[in-house]
Short mmCIF file of C-alpha atoms in Angstrom, two decimals:
data_model
loop_
_atom_site.label_atom_id
_atom_site.label_comp_id
_atom_site.label_asym_id
_atom_site.label_seq_id
_atom_site.Cartn_x
_atom_site.Cartn_y
_atom_site.Cartn_z
CA UNK A 1 0.00 0.00 0.00
CA UNK A 2 2.74 2.42 1.01
CA UNK A 3 4.70 1.75 -2.19
CA UNK A 4 1.58 2.35 -4.26
CA UNK A 5 1.11 5.68 -2.52
CA UNK A 6 4.72 6.62 -3.24
CA UNK A 7 4.19 5.85 -6.91
CA UNK A 8 0.97 7.82 -7.04
CA UNK A 9 2.59 10.78 -5.31
CA UNK A 10 5.40 10.79 -7.83
CA UNK A 11 3.23 10.27 -10.89
CA UNK A 12 2.26 13.88 -11.37
CA UNK A 13 5.94 14.79 -11.42
CA UNK A 14 7.54 12.04 -13.46
CA UNK A 15 5.26 12.66 -16.40
CA UNK A 16 6.46 16.24 -16.78
CA UNK A 17 10.15 16.14 -15.93
CA UNK A 18 12.90 15.71 -18.50
CA UNK A 19 16.69 15.78 -18.34
CA UNK A 20 16.53 19.47 -17.42
CA UNK A 21 15.66 18.50 -13.84
CA UNK A 22 19.32 18.21 -12.83
CA UNK A 23 19.33 20.58 -9.89
CA UNK A 24 21.87 22.50 -7.93
CA UNK A 25 22.46 20.92 -4.54
CA UNK A 26 21.97 23.01 -1.45
CA UNK A 27 25.16 24.02 0.29
CA UNK A 28 25.93 23.43 3.95
CA UNK A 29 26.13 26.88 5.50
CA UNK A 30 27.85 25.93 8.72
CA UNK A 31 29.66 28.22 11.12
CA UNK A 32 30.82 26.74 14.39
CA UNK A 33 28.28 23.87 14.38
CA UNK A 34 25.48 26.36 13.80
CA UNK A 35 23.43 27.10 10.71
CA UNK A 36 24.71 30.49 9.64
CA UNK A 37 21.94 32.98 8.92
CA UNK A 38 19.38 30.98 10.92
CA UNK A 39 16.24 33.00 11.60
CA UNK A 40 14.80 33.72 15.04
CA UNK A 41 11.05 34.45 14.85
CA UNK A 42 8.59 35.81 17.36
CA UNK A 43 5.59 33.58 18.15
CA UNK A 44 2.91 34.12 15.49
CA UNK A 45 -0.39 32.32 16.18
CA UNK A 46 1.20 28.97 17.02
CA UNK A 47 4.64 27.78 18.10
CA UNK A 48 4.67 24.92 15.59
CA UNK A 49 4.00 26.94 12.40
CA UNK A 50 6.32 29.66 13.73
CA UNK A 51 9.14 27.13 14.17
CA UNK A 52 8.47 25.67 10.72
CA UNK A 53 8.58 29.25 9.40
CA UNK A 54 12.09 29.59 10.82
CA UNK A 55 13.13 26.33 9.20
CA UNK A 56 11.66 27.23 5.81
CA UNK A 57 12.90 30.81 6.06
CA UNK A 58 16.46 29.49 6.07
CA UNK A 59 15.75 27.51 2.91
CA UNK A 60 14.16 30.61 1.35
CA UNK A 61 17.34 32.61 1.95
CA UNK A 62 19.46 29.81 0.52
CA UNK A 63 18.09 28.92 -2.89
CA UNK A 64 14.38 28.14 -2.36
CA UNK A 65 13.13 31.65 -3.03
CA UNK A 66 9.43 30.90 -3.51
CA UNK A 67 8.93 29.27 -0.12
CA UNK A 68 8.27 32.72 1.34
CA UNK A 69 6.43 34.74 -1.34
CA UNK A 70 6.84 38.49 -1.40
CA UNK A 71 10.55 38.83 -0.80
CA UNK A 72 13.45 37.34 1.10
CA UNK A 73 12.56 35.78 4.45
CA UNK A 74 13.67 37.90 7.40
CA UNK A 75 16.19 36.60 9.92
CA UNK A 76 14.19 38.09 12.80
CA UNK A 77 10.59 39.16 13.29
CA UNK A 78 10.86 40.58 16.80
CA UNK A 79 9.41 44.08 16.77
CA UNK A 80 8.17 43.52 13.22
CA UNK A 81 4.65 42.02 13.17
CA UNK A 82 4.33 42.96 9.48
CA UNK A 83 7.23 40.68 8.50
CA UNK A 84 6.55 38.84 5.24
CA UNK A 85 7.24 35.47 6.86
CA UNK A 86 4.29 36.01 9.18
CA UNK A 87 2.00 35.83 6.16
CA UNK A 88 3.06 32.26 5.46
CA UNK A 89 3.14 31.25 9.12
CA UNK A 90 -0.43 32.39 9.79
CA UNK A 91 -2.17 34.57 7.23
CA UNK A 92 -4.83 37.16 8.01
CA UNK A 93 -7.43 34.74 6.61
CA UNK A 94 -6.27 32.00 8.95
CA UNK A 95 -6.34 34.33 11.95
CA UNK A 96 -9.83 35.56 11.08
CA UNK A 97 -11.30 32.12 10.41
CA UNK A 98 -9.58 29.96 13.02
CA UNK A 99 -7.88 32.04 15.69
CA UNK A 100 -10.82 33.80 17.25
CA UNK A 101 -12.71 33.94 20.50
CA UNK A 102 -10.03 35.82 22.42
CA UNK A 103 -11.08 36.98 25.86
CA UNK A 104 -9.34 40.06 27.34
CA UNK A 105 -9.08 38.33 30.73
CA UNK A 106 -8.95 34.60 30.06
CA UNK A 107 -6.96 34.80 26.84
CA UNK A 108 -7.53 31.65 24.81
CA UNK A 109 -11.04 30.40 24.22
CA UNK A 110 -10.64 26.64 24.01
CA UNK A 111 -13.45 25.45 21.75
CA UNK A 112 -16.22 26.47 19.36
CA UNK A 113 -14.53 29.57 17.99
CA UNK A 114 -14.05 28.56 14.35
CA UNK A 115 -16.26 29.59 11.46
CA UNK A 116 -18.44 26.81 10.06
CA UNK A 117 -16.98 27.18 6.57
CA UNK A 118 -13.59 28.84 6.07
CA UNK A 119 -13.84 32.07 4.14
CA UNK A 120 -10.33 31.90 2.74
CA UNK A 121 -8.44 29.39 0.62
CA UNK A 122 -5.61 27.74 2.51
CA UNK A 123 -2.47 29.80 2.01
CA UNK A 124 -0.21 29.38 5.06
CA UNK A 125 1.48 26.83 7.29
CA UNK A 126 -1.07 27.13 10.09
CA UNK A 127 -3.86 26.31 7.61
CA UNK A 128 -2.27 23.16 6.24
CA UNK A 129 -0.95 22.07 9.65
CA UNK A 130 -4.42 22.19 11.23
CA UNK A 131 -3.28 24.73 13.82
CA UNK A 132 -6.06 26.32 15.93
CA UNK A 133 -8.73 24.34 14.07
CA UNK A 134 -11.45 23.09 16.39
CA UNK A 135 -12.60 20.41 13.98
CA UNK A 136 -9.33 18.58 14.80
CA UNK A 137 -9.53 19.31 18.51
CA UNK A 138 -6.90 22.05 18.28
CA UNK A 139 -7.44 25.03 20.56
CA UNK A 140 -5.98 28.38 19.57
CA UNK A 141 -2.27 28.04 18.77
CA UNK A 142 -2.11 24.26 19.11
CA UNK A 143 -1.04 21.65 16.52
CA UNK A 144 -1.13 17.82 16.53
CA UNK A 145 1.95 15.67 15.85
CA UNK A 146 1.77 11.87 15.65
CA UNK A 147 4.58 9.43 16.47
CA UNK A 148 5.12 5.68 16.23
CA UNK A 149 5.16 4.25 19.76
CA UNK A 150 8.06 1.92 18.89
CA UNK A 151 10.28 4.99 18.33
CA UNK A 152 10.66 4.36 14.59
CA UNK A 153 10.30 7.24 12.09
CA UNK A 154 6.72 8.12 11.09
CA UNK A 155 6.84 9.68 7.63
CA UNK A 156 4.26 11.91 5.99
CA UNK A 157 3.52 9.07 3.55
CA UNK A 158 2.88 6.73 6.48
CA UNK A 159 0.38 9.24 7.81
CA UNK A 160 -1.34 9.39 4.45
CA UNK A 161 -1.67 5.62 4.33
CA UNK A 162 -3.30 5.75 7.79
CA UNK A 163 -6.26 7.63 6.33
CA UNK A 164 -7.92 11.08 6.49
CA UNK A 165 -8.57 11.01 10.22
CA UNK A 166 -4.80 11.15 10.65
CA UNK A 167 -3.44 13.13 7.73
CA UNK A 168 -6.10 15.84 7.95
CA UNK A 169 -5.15 16.59 11.56
CA UNK A 170 -1.39 15.99 11.31
CA UNK A 171 0.88 19.03 11.60
CA UNK A 172 3.80 17.20 10.02
CA UNK A 173 1.74 16.22 6.98
CA UNK A 174 0.63 19.84 6.65
CA UNK A 175 4.27 20.89 6.32
CA UNK A 176 4.55 18.72 3.22
CA UNK A 177 1.35 20.23 1.86
CA UNK A 178 2.60 23.77 2.27
CA UNK A 179 5.91 22.90 0.59
CA UNK A 180 4.04 21.35 -2.33
CA UNK A 181 1.73 24.37 -2.41
CA UNK A 182 4.80 26.62 -2.71
CA UNK A 183 6.07 24.61 -5.69
CA UNK A 184 8.79 22.49 -4.08
CA UNK A 185 9.20 18.83 -3.21
CA UNK A 186 10.00 16.88 -0.06
CA UNK A 187 12.80 14.33 -0.04
CA UNK A 188 12.12 13.20 3.50
CA UNK A 189 9.83 14.35 6.28
CA UNK A 190 9.13 12.41 9.46
CA UNK A 191 8.39 12.58 13.18
CA UNK A 192 10.35 10.37 15.56
CA UNK A 193 10.71 9.92 19.28
CA UNK A 194 14.25 10.43 20.53
CA UNK A 195 16.39 7.49 21.60
CA UNK A 196 15.58 6.48 25.15
CA UNK A 197 12.07 7.88 25.15
CA UNK A 198 9.42 5.39 26.37
CA UNK A 199 12.34 3.43 27.87
CA UNK A 200 13.38 2.24 24.41
CA UNK A 201 16.93 2.24 23.09
CA UNK A 202 15.72 2.94 19.55
CA UNK A 203 14.85 6.40 18.31
CA UNK A 204 16.41 9.55 16.89
CA UNK A 205 19.85 10.17 18.38
CA UNK A 206 21.95 13.19 19.20
CA UNK A 207 24.45 12.05 16.57
CA UNK A 208 21.69 12.10 13.97
CA UNK A 209 20.72 15.59 15.05
CA UNK A 210 24.30 16.81 14.67
CA UNK A 211 24.48 15.15 11.24
CA UNK A 212 21.38 17.09 10.13
CA UNK A 213 22.92 20.38 11.25
CA UNK A 214 26.23 19.51 9.61
CA UNK A 215 24.34 18.79 6.38
CA UNK A 216 22.78 22.25 6.45
CA UNK A 217 19.35 21.27 7.72
CA UNK A 218 17.54 22.57 10.79
CA UNK A 219 15.43 20.23 12.93
CA UNK A 220 12.16 20.84 14.76
CA UNK A 221 12.59 20.04 18.44
CA UNK A 222 9.44 18.72 20.11
CA UNK A 223 9.07 19.19 23.86
CA UNK A 224 5.90 18.55 25.85
CA UNK A 225 3.52 21.31 24.82
CA UNK A 226 5.87 23.24 22.56
CA UNK A 227 7.80 23.16 19.26
CA UNK A 228 11.18 24.87 18.75
CA UNK A 229 13.69 25.33 15.94
CA UNK A 230 16.96 23.47 16.43
CA UNK A 231 19.68 25.25 14.47
CA UNK A 232 22.96 24.13 16.05
CA UNK A 233 24.85 22.40 18.82
CA UNK A 234 27.87 22.94 21.06
CA UNK A 235 30.58 20.56 19.98
CA UNK A 236 31.99 18.26 22.64
CA UNK A 237 28.80 18.49 24.70
CA UNK A 238 25.24 17.18 24.56
CA UNK A 239 23.85 20.71 24.28
CA UNK A 240 21.76 21.91 21.34
CA UNK A 241 20.98 25.46 20.25
CA UNK A 242 17.34 26.39 19.74
CA UNK A 243 15.15 29.35 18.95
CA UNK A 244 12.04 28.95 21.06
CA UNK A 245 9.64 31.59 19.52
CA UNK A 246 9.59 33.51 22.82
CA UNK A 247 12.32 36.10 22.66
CA UNK A 248 15.27 37.59 20.79
CA UNK A 249 18.61 35.87 21.11
CA UNK A 250 20.12 36.55 24.52
CA UNK A 251 16.73 37.06 26.19
CA UNK A 252 15.81 33.40 26.48
CA UNK A 253 17.78 30.23 27.36
CA UNK A 254 18.50 29.31 23.75
CA UNK A 255 20.18 26.02 24.68
CA UNK A 256 18.98 22.65 25.93
CA UNK A 257 20.54 19.36 26.93
CA UNK A 258 19.61 16.73 24.37
CA UNK A 259 16.90 14.56 25.89
CA UNK A 260 16.49 16.95 28.81
CA UNK A 261 13.91 19.67 29.25
CA UNK A 262 13.35 23.26 28.23
CA UNK A 263 11.51 25.61 30.58
CA UNK A 264 10.29 22.51 32.40
CA UNK A 265 9.01 20.80 29.22
CA UNK A 266 10.41 17.34 28.50
CA UNK A 267 12.17 16.73 25.19
CA UNK A 268 10.50 13.75 23.54
CA UNK A 269 10.86 13.95 19.76
CA UNK A 270 11.91 15.64 16.54
CA UNK A 271 10.49 16.50 13.14
CA UNK A 272 13.05 16.10 10.36
CA UNK A 273 12.73 17.72 6.93
CA UNK A 274 14.85 17.54 3.82
CA UNK A 275 13.75 19.36 0.66
CA UNK A 276 14.44 18.08 -2.80
CA UNK A 277 17.14 19.95 -4.69
CA UNK A 278 16.05 23.17 -6.37
CA UNK A 279 14.93 22.47 -9.96
CA UNK A 280 16.35 24.42 -12.83
CA UNK A 281 14.19 27.42 -13.84
CA UNK A 282 12.68 25.70 -16.87
CA UNK A 283 11.34 22.93 -14.63
CA UNK A 284 9.78 25.04 -11.89
CA UNK A 285 6.39 25.51 -13.59
CA UNK A 286 5.85 21.84 -14.32
CA UNK A 287 7.05 20.89 -10.86
CA UNK A 288 4.42 23.21 -9.41
CA UNK A 289 1.80 21.60 -11.64
CA UNK A 290 2.80 18.17 -10.37
CA UNK A 291 2.52 19.51 -6.83
CA UNK A 292 -1.02 20.74 -7.35
CA UNK A 293 -2.05 17.35 -8.67
CA UNK A 294 -0.41 15.73 -5.64
CA UNK A 295 -2.29 17.94 -3.21
CA UNK A 296 -5.68 17.79 -4.85
CA UNK A 297 -5.68 14.01 -4.79
CA UNK A 298 -4.54 13.66 -1.20
CA UNK A 299 -6.18 16.07 1.15
CA UNK A 300 -9.29 18.22 1.26
CA UNK A 301 -8.94 20.32 4.36
CA UNK A 302 -10.91 23.05 2.63
CA UNK A 303 -14.15 21.12 3.12
CA UNK A 304 -14.45 21.35 6.90
#
């Protein structure tokens, strides 16, 4: 079943691509075990889409220019609520349709604050990731991530094979949808518990995390109740560097022991993303066409 899904997902692309698809490989922009030019973003209607925005913003500044439409992704959004990256993290349509019911005293209203039928077409990470959408049980700002209990990687294709009850509500799957929506392709995307979690020796290891950073790829760090952007590590230690969506660099901890906790929240998992190489200009239009076919056949979050 899974192999059939893989073939179907690829079909809309293979039919259109010729020898011109040879793509430039992304470089590893590493400086002292840290992704150089990593972006630090202020919380924008959900920690998970904000952290994904940081991850994709780095790609946007390094060869994937259409991931953040409207210009080059900023490296910081603190003090700048009109930053262009905020539009793809949570658009005004998303905020209007899903993030509502605010109370001046109580803050978040937990349930029953969504419109019956969305007024906008999905156009941002928070839309595709199901963030703040009551139909999936997500209160304002919250996002669902699924994991295999045996600590093995759970890919976005695995989620699709599990059926609409899972992929419609899955934040990780929504990341793939947004990337396809923006005209790019995913090489790998998965959630995984870290090694040792659930008293199991299997799982994603610190060495794997360092290898992702060394390869020029950020990692989403999942702690209980929060998502952060892992962009580096301190060599010779078990300490990772994170941007937590809460404050400018220097005004928050910014580091965490691998497998430890951050602000009292236990580290339990990761979300790992690798984008396909950037296609040559002549191939971008047909790649986008393949992406639209891929999305239309897989998920209909618009019909809530």
